[in-house]
Amino acid sequence: MNRTVYLNGEYLPEDEAKVSIFDRGFLMADAVYEVVSVLDGKLLEFSGHIKRLERSLGELDMAKPKNFDNLLDIHRTLVARNNVQEGGVYLQITRGVADRDFVYPKDAEPTLVMFTQERPIIESPAAKTGMRIISTEDLRWGRRDIKTVQLLYPSMAKMMAKAAGVDDAWLVEDGFVTEGTSNNAYIVKDGKIITRSLSHDILHGITRASVLRYAAEAQMIVEERNFTIEEAQSADEAFITSASAFVTPVIEVDGAKLGGGTPGPVAGRLREIYIEESRKAGI
Ligand code: PDD
């Protein structure tokens, strides 16, 4: 693989892009990120992702990198140079390079790293078969609304899922599902879509916001409230949303099959709508 990546103002071959060992992203996970999906070579939900990025930076008192106002152009250039039709653009901003200290450095220049990843989204196997998930305790920090690169626990939870022979884990706190390792979680009962409401406990998914809007427009009932794993196990269907998975059905929760173990109609319909609308709105 020899992608062209972006680092602090330069487009470089991927093996030439190097970040300092003193970068606070490396030393302290002092960094935020976004993933913008690419479909038909176009960027999806760009403005939503950039708004959330600005919010994450603000919550952490982190400065914007110099080229912040050119992010759309940089995204497009990377997609074009790497000829990406389907996949995503990963973007990370760190507080920058400074000698190791718990106190934020005053004058560090933020680091901006971006690269593309090609991956099938429309024809993903999970979209057809549905995902099997297990639950595990949510041991992440208390500000999951900020999209930081502290992803070790989500990564451990994903490995627990793999070790159990399934696809992903839903995280549970005080008896209620928060979200998936890298996606928002939903169940469907008697035609009602149920998902946890927004707070510091979950990431405010950009896909979530659009999918809930499309659901309301299609006269589906949405209930934003907590739900348990037991409630999920007796649901008619379930699904997840994220920039990289769009809407993907869930067919099994901790060993209990939902809807006879095949993807449900609400997830299927929302996935269709999301793809259709995304194809129209990509930039
Ligand atoms: N993850 N919740 C968590 C914990 C996430 O990491 C993500 C996204 C989401 C969905 O957010 P959005 O719809 O804005 O992608 C919810 C990205 C895709 C990732 O880490 O790769």
mmCIF file of C-alpha atoms and ligand atoms in Angstrom:
data_model
loop_
_atom_site.group_PDB
_atom_site.id
_atom_site.type_symbol
_atom_site.label_atom_id
_atom_site.label_comp_id
_atom_site.label_asym_id
_atom_site.label_seq_id
_atom_site.Cartn_x
_atom_site.Cartn_y
_atom_site.Cartn_z
ATOM 1 C CA MET A 1 0.000 0.000 0.000
ATOM 2 C CA ASN A 2 1.389 3.391 -0.800
ATOM 3 C CA ARG A 3 -1.194 5.992 -0.047
ATOM 4 C CA THR A 4 -0.689 9.694 -0.126
ATOM 5 C CA VAL A 5 -1.398 10.990 3.375
ATOM 6 C CA TYR A 6 -1.548 14.467 4.851
ATOM 7 C CA LEU A 7 0.595 15.733 7.727
ATOM 8 C CA ASN A 8 0.737 19.360 8.899
ATOM 9 C CA GLY A 9 0.380 21.046 5.525
ATOM 10 C CA GLU A 10 2.109 18.422 3.376
ATOM 11 C CA TYR A 11 0.930 15.604 1.151
ATOM 12 C CA LEU A 12 3.396 12.732 1.591
ATOM 13 C CA PRO A 13 3.828 9.047 0.734
ATOM 14 C CA GLU A 14 2.527 7.185 3.796
ATOM 15 C CA ASP A 15 5.913 5.781 4.799
ATOM 16 C CA GLU A 16 7.447 9.256 4.868
ATOM 17 C CA ALA A 17 4.894 10.848 7.214
ATOM 18 C CA LYS A 18 6.427 10.877 10.703
ATOM 19 C CA VAL A 19 5.225 12.337 14.015
ATOM 20 C CA SER A 20 7.470 13.164 16.989
ATOM 21 C CA ILE A 21 7.782 10.801 19.985
ATOM 22 C CA PHE A 22 6.877 13.897 22.065
ATOM 23 C CA ASP A 23 3.562 14.365 20.336
ATOM 24 C CA ARG A 24 0.857 14.472 23.033
ATOM 25 C CA GLY A 25 -1.362 12.250 20.930
ATOM 26 C CA PHE A 26 1.270 9.524 21.348
ATOM 27 C CA LEU A 27 2.187 10.239 25.000
ATOM 28 C CA MET A 28 -1.239 11.072 26.458
ATOM 29 C CA ALA A 29 -3.947 10.228 23.918
ATOM 30 C CA ASP A 30 -4.372 14.017 23.931
ATOM 31 C CA ALA A 31 -6.072 14.015 20.566
ATOM 32 C CA VAL A 32 -9.443 14.029 18.856
ATOM 33 C CA TYR A 33 -10.535 12.455 15.591
ATOM 34 C CA GLU A 34 -13.253 12.123 12.986
ATOM 35 C CA VAL A 35 -14.056 9.596 10.277
ATOM 36 C CA VAL A 36 -15.847 10.931 7.194
ATOM 37 C CA SER A 37 -17.260 8.287 4.867
ATOM 38 C CA VAL A 38 -16.702 8.262 1.125
ATOM 39 C CA LEU A 39 -19.321 6.890 -1.247
ATOM 40 C CA ASP A 40 -19.060 7.160 -5.060
ATOM 41 C CA GLY A 41 -15.891 9.205 -4.440
ATOM 42 C CA LYS A 42 -17.878 11.827 -2.481
ATOM 43 C CA LEU A 43 -17.764 12.894 1.174
ATOM 44 C CA LEU A 44 -20.787 12.173 3.371
ATOM 45 C CA GLU A 45 -22.043 14.345 6.235
ATOM 46 C CA PHE A 46 -18.947 16.553 6.009
ATOM 47 C CA SER A 47 -20.355 19.587 7.810
ATOM 48 C CA GLY A 48 -21.731 17.475 10.693
ATOM 49 C CA HIS A 49 -18.342 15.857 11.277
ATOM 50 C CA ILE A 50 -16.522 19.193 11.198
ATOM 51 C CA LYS A 51 -19.001 20.744 13.652
ATOM 52 C CA ARG A 52 -18.486 17.845 16.059
ATOM 53 C CA LEU A 53 -14.711 18.161 15.614
ATOM 54 C CA GLU A 54 -14.886 21.842 16.577
ATOM 55 C CA ARG A 55 -16.948 20.904 19.615
ATOM 56 C CA SER A 56 -14.438 18.191 20.671
ATOM 57 C CA LEU A 57 -11.581 20.696 20.337
ATOM 58 C CA GLY A 58 -13.505 23.287 22.342
ATOM 59 C CA GLU A 59 -14.344 20.862 25.163
ATOM 60 C CA LEU A 60 -10.615 20.100 25.527
ATOM 61 C CA ASP A 61 -9.329 23.676 25.079
ATOM 62 C CA MET A 62 -7.335 22.441 22.120
ATOM 63 C CA ALA A 63 -6.363 24.927 19.402
ATOM 64 C CA LYS A 64 -7.410 24.429 15.796
ATOM 65 C CA PRO A 65 -4.568 23.532 13.432
ATOM 66 C CA LYS A 66 -3.542 26.192 10.911
ATOM 67 C CA ASN A 67 -5.268 24.559 7.973
ATOM 68 C CA PHE A 68 -8.593 24.021 9.705
ATOM 69 C CA ASP A 69 -10.474 26.179 7.216
ATOM 70 C CA ASN A 70 -9.091 24.110 4.320
ATOM 71 C CA LEU A 71 -10.290 20.769 5.640
ATOM 72 C CA LEU A 72 -12.832 20.235 2.868
ATOM 73 C CA ASP A 73 -10.185 20.812 0.233
ATOM 74 C CA ILE A 74 -7.720 18.486 1.982
ATOM 75 C CA HIS A 75 -10.353 15.748 2.269
ATOM 76 C CA ARG A 76 -11.155 16.065 -1.445
ATOM 77 C CA THR A 77 -7.505 16.105 -2.460
ATOM 78 C CA LEU A 78 -6.782 12.924 -0.473
ATOM 79 C CA VAL A 79 -9.820 11.154 -1.939
ATOM 80 C CA ALA A 80 -8.779 12.173 -5.469
ATOM 81 C CA ARG A 81 -5.062 11.382 -5.104
ATOM 82 C CA ASN A 82 -5.815 7.958 -3.651
ATOM 83 C CA ASN A 83 -8.687 7.351 -6.038
ATOM 84 C CA VAL A 84 -11.066 6.292 -3.256
ATOM 85 C CA GLN A 85 -14.565 5.379 -4.398
ATOM 86 C CA GLU A 86 -15.801 3.767 -1.181
ATOM 87 C CA GLY A 87 -14.320 3.961 2.306
ATOM 88 C CA GLY A 88 -13.414 6.857 4.526
ATOM 89 C CA VAL A 89 -11.075 9.661 5.480
ATOM 90 C CA TYR A 90 -9.557 9.507 8.970
ATOM 91 C CA LEU A 91 -8.593 12.822 10.555
ATOM 92 C CA GLN A 92 -6.759 13.309 13.844
ATOM 93 C CA ILE A 93 -5.736 16.474 15.650
ATOM 94 C CA THR A 94 -3.395 16.323 18.629
ATOM 95 C CA ARG A 95 -2.442 19.099 21.011
ATOM 96 C CA GLY A 96 1.012 18.969 19.438
ATOM 97 C CA VAL A 97 4.605 18.354 20.415
ATOM 98 C CA ALA A 98 5.883 19.331 23.871
ATOM 99 C CA ASP A 99 8.043 17.777 26.587
ATOM 100 C CA ARG A 100 6.005 15.358 28.678
ATOM 101 C CA ASP A 101 3.919 17.208 31.262
ATOM 102 C CA PHE A 102 0.372 16.844 32.596
ATOM 103 C CA VAL A 103 -0.088 20.588 32.186
ATOM 104 C CA TYR A 104 -1.206 21.555 28.678
ATOM 105 C CA PRO A 105 1.652 23.236 26.788
ATOM 106 C CA LYS A 106 1.042 26.924 26.020
ATOM 107 C CA ASP A 107 2.466 27.328 22.545
ATOM 108 C CA ALA A 108 2.405 23.873 20.981
ATOM 109 C CA GLU A 109 1.314 23.798 17.351
ATOM 110 C CA PRO A 110 -1.501 21.217 16.922
ATOM 111 C CA THR A 111 -0.640 18.195 14.783
ATOM 112 C CA LEU A 112 -3.041 17.395 11.919
ATOM 113 C CA VAL A 113 -2.894 13.945 10.352
ATOM 114 C CA MET A 114 -5.250 12.635 7.673
ATOM 115 C CA PHE A 115 -5.332 9.473 5.594
ATOM 116 C CA THR A 116 -7.813 7.531 3.479
ATOM 117 C CA GLN A 117 -9.012 3.953 3.941
ATOM 118 C CA GLU A 118 -10.773 1.981 1.214
ATOM 119 C CA ARG A 119 -13.448 -0.442 2.349
ATOM 120 C CA PRO A 120 -16.751 -1.767 1.017
ATOM 121 C CA ILE A 121 -19.678 -0.101 2.785
ATOM 122 C CA ILE A 122 -22.636 -0.913 0.554
ATOM 123 C CA GLU A 123 -21.725 -4.569 0.029
ATOM 124 C CA SER A 124 -20.407 -5.239 3.544
ATOM 125 C CA PRO A 125 -21.075 -8.839 4.662
ATOM 126 C CA ALA A 126 -22.572 -7.654 7.997
ATOM 127 C CA ALA A 127 -25.228 -5.640 6.161
ATOM 128 C CA LYS A 128 -26.540 -8.833 4.557
ATOM 129 C CA THR A 129 -26.236 -11.336 7.377
ATOM 130 C CA GLY A 130 -26.613 -9.012 10.379
ATOM 131 C CA MET A 131 -24.226 -8.771 13.305
ATOM 132 C CA ARG A 132 -23.992 -10.946 16.395
ATOM 133 C CA ILE A 133 -23.079 -9.059 19.525
ATOM 134 C CA ILE A 134 -22.236 -9.709 23.153
ATOM 135 C CA SER A 135 -22.501 -7.264 26.042
ATOM 136 C CA THR A 136 -19.726 -6.163 28.343
ATOM 137 C CA GLU A 137 -19.308 -3.550 31.036
ATOM 138 C CA ASP A 138 -18.652 0.005 29.817
ATOM 139 C CA LEU A 139 -15.324 0.885 31.421
ATOM 140 C CA ARG A 140 -14.575 3.978 29.303
ATOM 141 C CA TRP A 141 -14.123 7.474 30.728
ATOM 142 C CA GLY A 142 -17.081 9.743 31.502
ATOM 143 C CA ARG A 143 -16.884 12.116 28.532
ATOM 144 C CA ARG A 144 -17.701 9.827 25.638
ATOM 145 C CA ASP A 145 -19.374 12.748 23.865
ATOM 146 C CA ILE A 146 -15.869 14.039 23.074
ATOM 147 C CA LYS A 147 -14.407 12.026 20.204
ATOM 148 C CA THR A 148 -10.943 11.353 21.613
ATOM 149 C CA VAL A 149 -8.458 8.713 20.514
ATOM 150 C CA GLN A 150 -8.644 6.947 23.910
ATOM 151 C CA LEU A 151 -9.788 3.791 22.160
ATOM 152 C CA LEU A 152 -8.027 1.088 24.172
ATOM 153 C CA TYR A 153 -11.117 -0.080 26.062
ATOM 154 C CA PRO A 154 -13.333 -0.147 22.941
ATOM 155 C CA SER A 155 -10.538 -2.116 21.300
ATOM 156 C CA MET A 156 -10.436 -4.573 24.259
ATOM 157 C CA ALA A 157 -14.220 -4.957 24.077
ATOM 158 C CA LYS A 158 -14.002 -5.661 20.349
ATOM 159 C CA MET A 159 -11.397 -8.350 21.090
ATOM 160 C CA MET A 160 -13.742 -9.871 23.719
ATOM 161 C CA ALA A 161 -16.374 -10.067 20.983
ATOM 162 C CA LYS A 162 -13.925 -11.698 18.563
ATOM 163 C CA ALA A 163 -12.850 -14.190 21.257
ATOM 164 C CA ALA A 164 -16.532 -15.065 21.765
ATOM 165 C CA GLY A 165 -16.838 -15.688 18.008
ATOM 166 C CA VAL A 166 -19.170 -12.726 17.383
ATOM 167 C CA ASP A 167 -18.920 -9.366 15.612
ATOM 168 C CA ASP A 168 -19.045 -6.631 18.249
ATOM 169 C CA ALA A 169 -19.889 -5.727 21.836
ATOM 170 C CA TRP A 170 -22.517 -3.428 23.295
ATOM 171 C CA LEU A 171 -21.303 -1.611 26.382
ATOM 172 C CA VAL A 172 -23.436 -1.592 29.527
ATOM 173 C CA GLU A 173 -23.356 0.898 32.381
ATOM 174 C CA ASP A 174 -25.594 0.736 35.489
ATOM 175 C CA GLY A 175 -27.610 -1.961 33.756
ATOM 176 C CA PHE A 176 -28.298 0.006 30.557
ATOM 177 C CA VAL A 177 -26.728 -0.178 27.106
ATOM 178 C CA THR A 178 -24.681 2.921 26.297
ATOM 179 C CA GLU A 179 -23.509 2.148 22.739
ATOM 180 C CA GLY A 180 -21.374 -0.214 20.663
ATOM 181 C CA THR A 181 -17.566 -0.167 20.635
ATOM 182 C CA SER A 182 -17.620 2.233 17.677
ATOM 183 C CA ASN A 183 -21.287 2.777 16.881
ATOM 184 C CA ASN A 184 -24.631 3.818 18.349
ATOM 185 C CA ALA A 185 -27.072 1.068 19.397
ATOM 186 C CA TYR A 186 -30.824 0.689 18.725
ATOM 187 C CA ILE A 187 -33.586 -1.820 19.313
ATOM 188 C CA VAL A 188 -36.991 -2.026 17.635
ATOM 189 C CA LYS A 189 -40.124 -3.209 19.467
ATOM 190 C CA ASP A 190 -43.661 -3.123 18.078
ATOM 191 C CA GLY A 191 -42.484 -0.771 15.328
ATOM 192 C CA LYS A 192 -40.866 1.683 17.794
ATOM 193 C CA ILE A 193 -37.195 2.571 17.444
ATOM 194 C CA ILE A 194 -35.544 2.831 20.867
ATOM 195 C CA THR A 195 -32.098 4.365 21.416
ATOM 196 C CA ARG A 196 -30.318 5.999 24.336
ATOM 197 C CA SER A 197 -30.726 9.775 24.513
ATOM 198 C CA LEU A 198 -27.779 12.152 24.064
ATOM 199 C CA SER A 199 -25.587 12.930 27.101
ATOM 200 C CA HIS A 200 -21.935 12.686 28.130
ATOM 201 C CA ASP A 201 -22.399 8.883 28.163
ATOM 202 C CA ILE A 202 -22.337 8.347 24.397
ATOM 203 C CA LEU A 203 -20.877 9.793 21.253
ATOM 204 C CA HIS A 204 -23.376 12.032 19.488
ATOM 205 C CA GLY A 205 -23.309 10.094 16.254
ATOM 206 C CA ILE A 206 -23.598 12.061 13.047
ATOM 207 C CA THR A 207 -25.211 9.022 11.400
ATOM 208 C CA ARG A 208 -27.555 8.728 14.415
ATOM 209 C CA ALA A 209 -28.806 12.290 13.931
ATOM 210 C CA SER A 210 -29.556 11.731 10.239
ATOM 211 C CA VAL A 211 -31.105 8.291 10.714
ATOM 212 C CA LEU A 212 -33.447 9.555 13.460
ATOM 213 C CA ARG A 213 -34.473 12.446 11.208
ATOM 214 C CA TYR A 214 -35.158 10.079 8.270
ATOM 215 C CA ALA A 215 -37.086 7.749 10.601
ATOM 216 C CA ALA A 216 -39.306 10.613 11.778
ATOM 217 C CA GLU A 217 -39.851 11.743 8.182
ATOM 218 C CA ALA A 218 -40.945 8.194 7.320
ATOM 219 C CA GLN A 219 -43.522 8.375 10.189
ATOM 220 C CA MET A 220 -41.611 5.862 12.309
ATOM 221 C CA ILE A 221 -41.840 6.337 16.069
ATOM 222 C CA VAL A 222 -38.560 7.046 17.857
ATOM 223 C CA GLU A 223 -38.155 6.785 21.612
ATOM 224 C CA GLU A 224 -34.917 8.174 23.047
ATOM 225 C CA ARG A 225 -34.470 6.354 26.333
ATOM 226 C CA ASN A 226 -32.329 3.771 28.113
ATOM 227 C CA PHE A 227 -32.769 0.063 27.435
ATOM 228 C CA THR A 228 -31.307 -3.073 28.988
ATOM 229 C CA ILE A 229 -29.741 -6.142 27.401
ATOM 230 C CA GLU A 230 -32.811 -8.165 28.483
ATOM 231 C CA GLU A 231 -35.065 -5.732 26.629
ATOM 232 C CA ALA A 232 -32.791 -5.995 23.584
ATOM 233 C CA GLN A 233 -33.003 -9.790 23.733
ATOM 234 C CA SER A 234 -36.786 -9.651 23.534
ATOM 235 C CA ALA A 235 -36.867 -6.936 20.860
ATOM 236 C CA ASP A 236 -38.194 -7.601 17.364
ATOM 237 C CA GLU A 237 -34.948 -6.378 15.820
ATOM 238 C CA ALA A 238 -31.871 -4.291 16.530
ATOM 239 C CA PHE A 239 -29.260 -2.331 14.613
ATOM 240 C CA ILE A 240 -26.256 -0.049 14.895
ATOM 241 C CA THR A 241 -25.248 3.149 13.107
ATOM 242 C CA SER A 242 -21.892 4.762 12.351
ATOM 243 C CA ALA A 243 -20.120 6.584 9.558
ATOM 244 C CA SER A 244 -18.383 3.370 8.565
ATOM 245 C CA ALA A 245 -21.312 0.946 8.967
ATOM 246 C CA PHE A 246 -24.229 3.254 8.012
ATOM 247 C CA VAL A 247 -27.206 1.259 9.351
ATOM 248 C CA THR A 248 -26.255 -2.373 10.011
ATOM 249 C CA PRO A 249 -28.666 -4.945 11.456
ATOM 250 C CA VAL A 250 -27.996 -6.877 14.672
ATOM 251 C CA ILE A 251 -29.452 -10.395 14.771
ATOM 252 C CA GLU A 252 -28.147 -11.787 18.059
ATOM 253 C CA VAL A 253 -27.607 -10.309 21.544
ATOM 254 C CA ASP A 254 -25.740 -12.408 24.127
ATOM 255 C CA GLY A 255 -26.816 -15.613 22.413
ATOM 256 C CA ALA A 256 -30.505 -14.664 21.973
ATOM 257 C CA LYS A 257 -31.634 -14.546 18.346
ATOM 258 C CA LEU A 258 -33.814 -11.583 17.342
ATOM 259 C CA GLY A 259 -36.523 -11.835 14.694
ATOM 260 C CA GLY A 260 -35.632 -15.449 13.923
ATOM 261 C CA GLY A 261 -31.970 -14.550 13.384
ATOM 262 C CA THR A 262 -32.395 -12.588 10.156
ATOM 263 C CA PRO A 263 -32.053 -8.819 9.586
ATOM 264 C CA GLY A 264 -35.255 -6.934 10.376
ATOM 265 C CA PRO A 265 -37.383 -4.734 8.079
ATOM 266 C CA VAL A 266 -36.913 -1.458 10.007
ATOM 267 C CA ALA A 267 -33.114 -1.729 9.856
ATOM 268 C CA GLY A 268 -33.352 -2.707 6.187
ATOM 269 C CA ARG A 269 -35.597 0.241 5.326
ATOM 270 C CA LEU A 270 -33.450 2.748 7.256
ATOM 271 C CA ARG A 271 -30.316 1.430 5.583
ATOM 272 C CA GLU A 272 -31.918 1.892 2.153
ATOM 273 C CA ILE A 273 -33.049 5.432 2.989
ATOM 274 C CA TYR A 274 -29.651 6.340 4.434
ATOM 275 C CA ILE A 275 -27.809 5.098 1.318
ATOM 276 C CA GLU A 276 -30.257 6.842 -1.014
ATOM 277 C CA GLU A 277 -30.063 10.170 0.845
ATOM 278 C CA SER A 278 -26.269 9.933 1.194
ATOM 279 C CA ARG A 279 -25.881 9.351 -2.541
ATOM 280 C CA LYS A 280 -27.845 12.565 -3.131
ATOM 281 C CA ALA A 281 -26.095 14.663 -0.495
ATOM 282 C CA GLY A 282 -22.422 13.635 -0.935
ATOM 283 C CA ILE A 283 -20.024 16.481 -1.768
HETATM 284 N N1 PDD B 1 -16.860 5.584 15.291
HETATM 285 N N2 PDD B 1 -20.192 5.715 19.135
HETATM 286 C C1 PDD B 1 -18.864 5.510 19.141
HETATM 287 C C2 PDD B 1 -18.209 5.112 20.425
HETATM 288 C C3 PDD B 1 -18.117 5.683 17.958
HETATM 289 O O1 PDD B 1 -16.793 5.495 17.970
HETATM 290 C C4 PDD B 1 -18.793 6.031 16.752
HETATM 291 C C5 PDD B 1 -18.062 6.260 15.460
HETATM 292 C C6 PDD B 1 -20.190 6.223 16.802
HETATM 293 C C7 PDD B 1 -20.988 6.651 15.584
HETATM 294 O O2 PDD B 1 -20.734 7.999 15.242
HETATM 295 P P1 PDD B 1 -20.841 8.508 13.723
HETATM 296 O O3 PDD B 1 -22.196 8.135 13.264
HETATM 297 O O4 PDD B 1 -20.669 9.961 13.845
HETATM 298 O O5 PDD B 1 -19.763 7.807 12.951
HETATM 299 C C8 PDD B 1 -20.846 6.068 18.009
HETATM 300 C C9 PDD B 1 -16.045 5.794 14.115
HETATM 301 C C10 PDD B 1 -16.722 5.455 12.853
HETATM 302 C C11 PDD B 1 -14.709 5.103 14.299
HETATM 303 O O6 PDD B 1 -14.197 5.165 15.413
HETATM 304 O O7 PDD B 1 -14.165 4.553 13.342
#
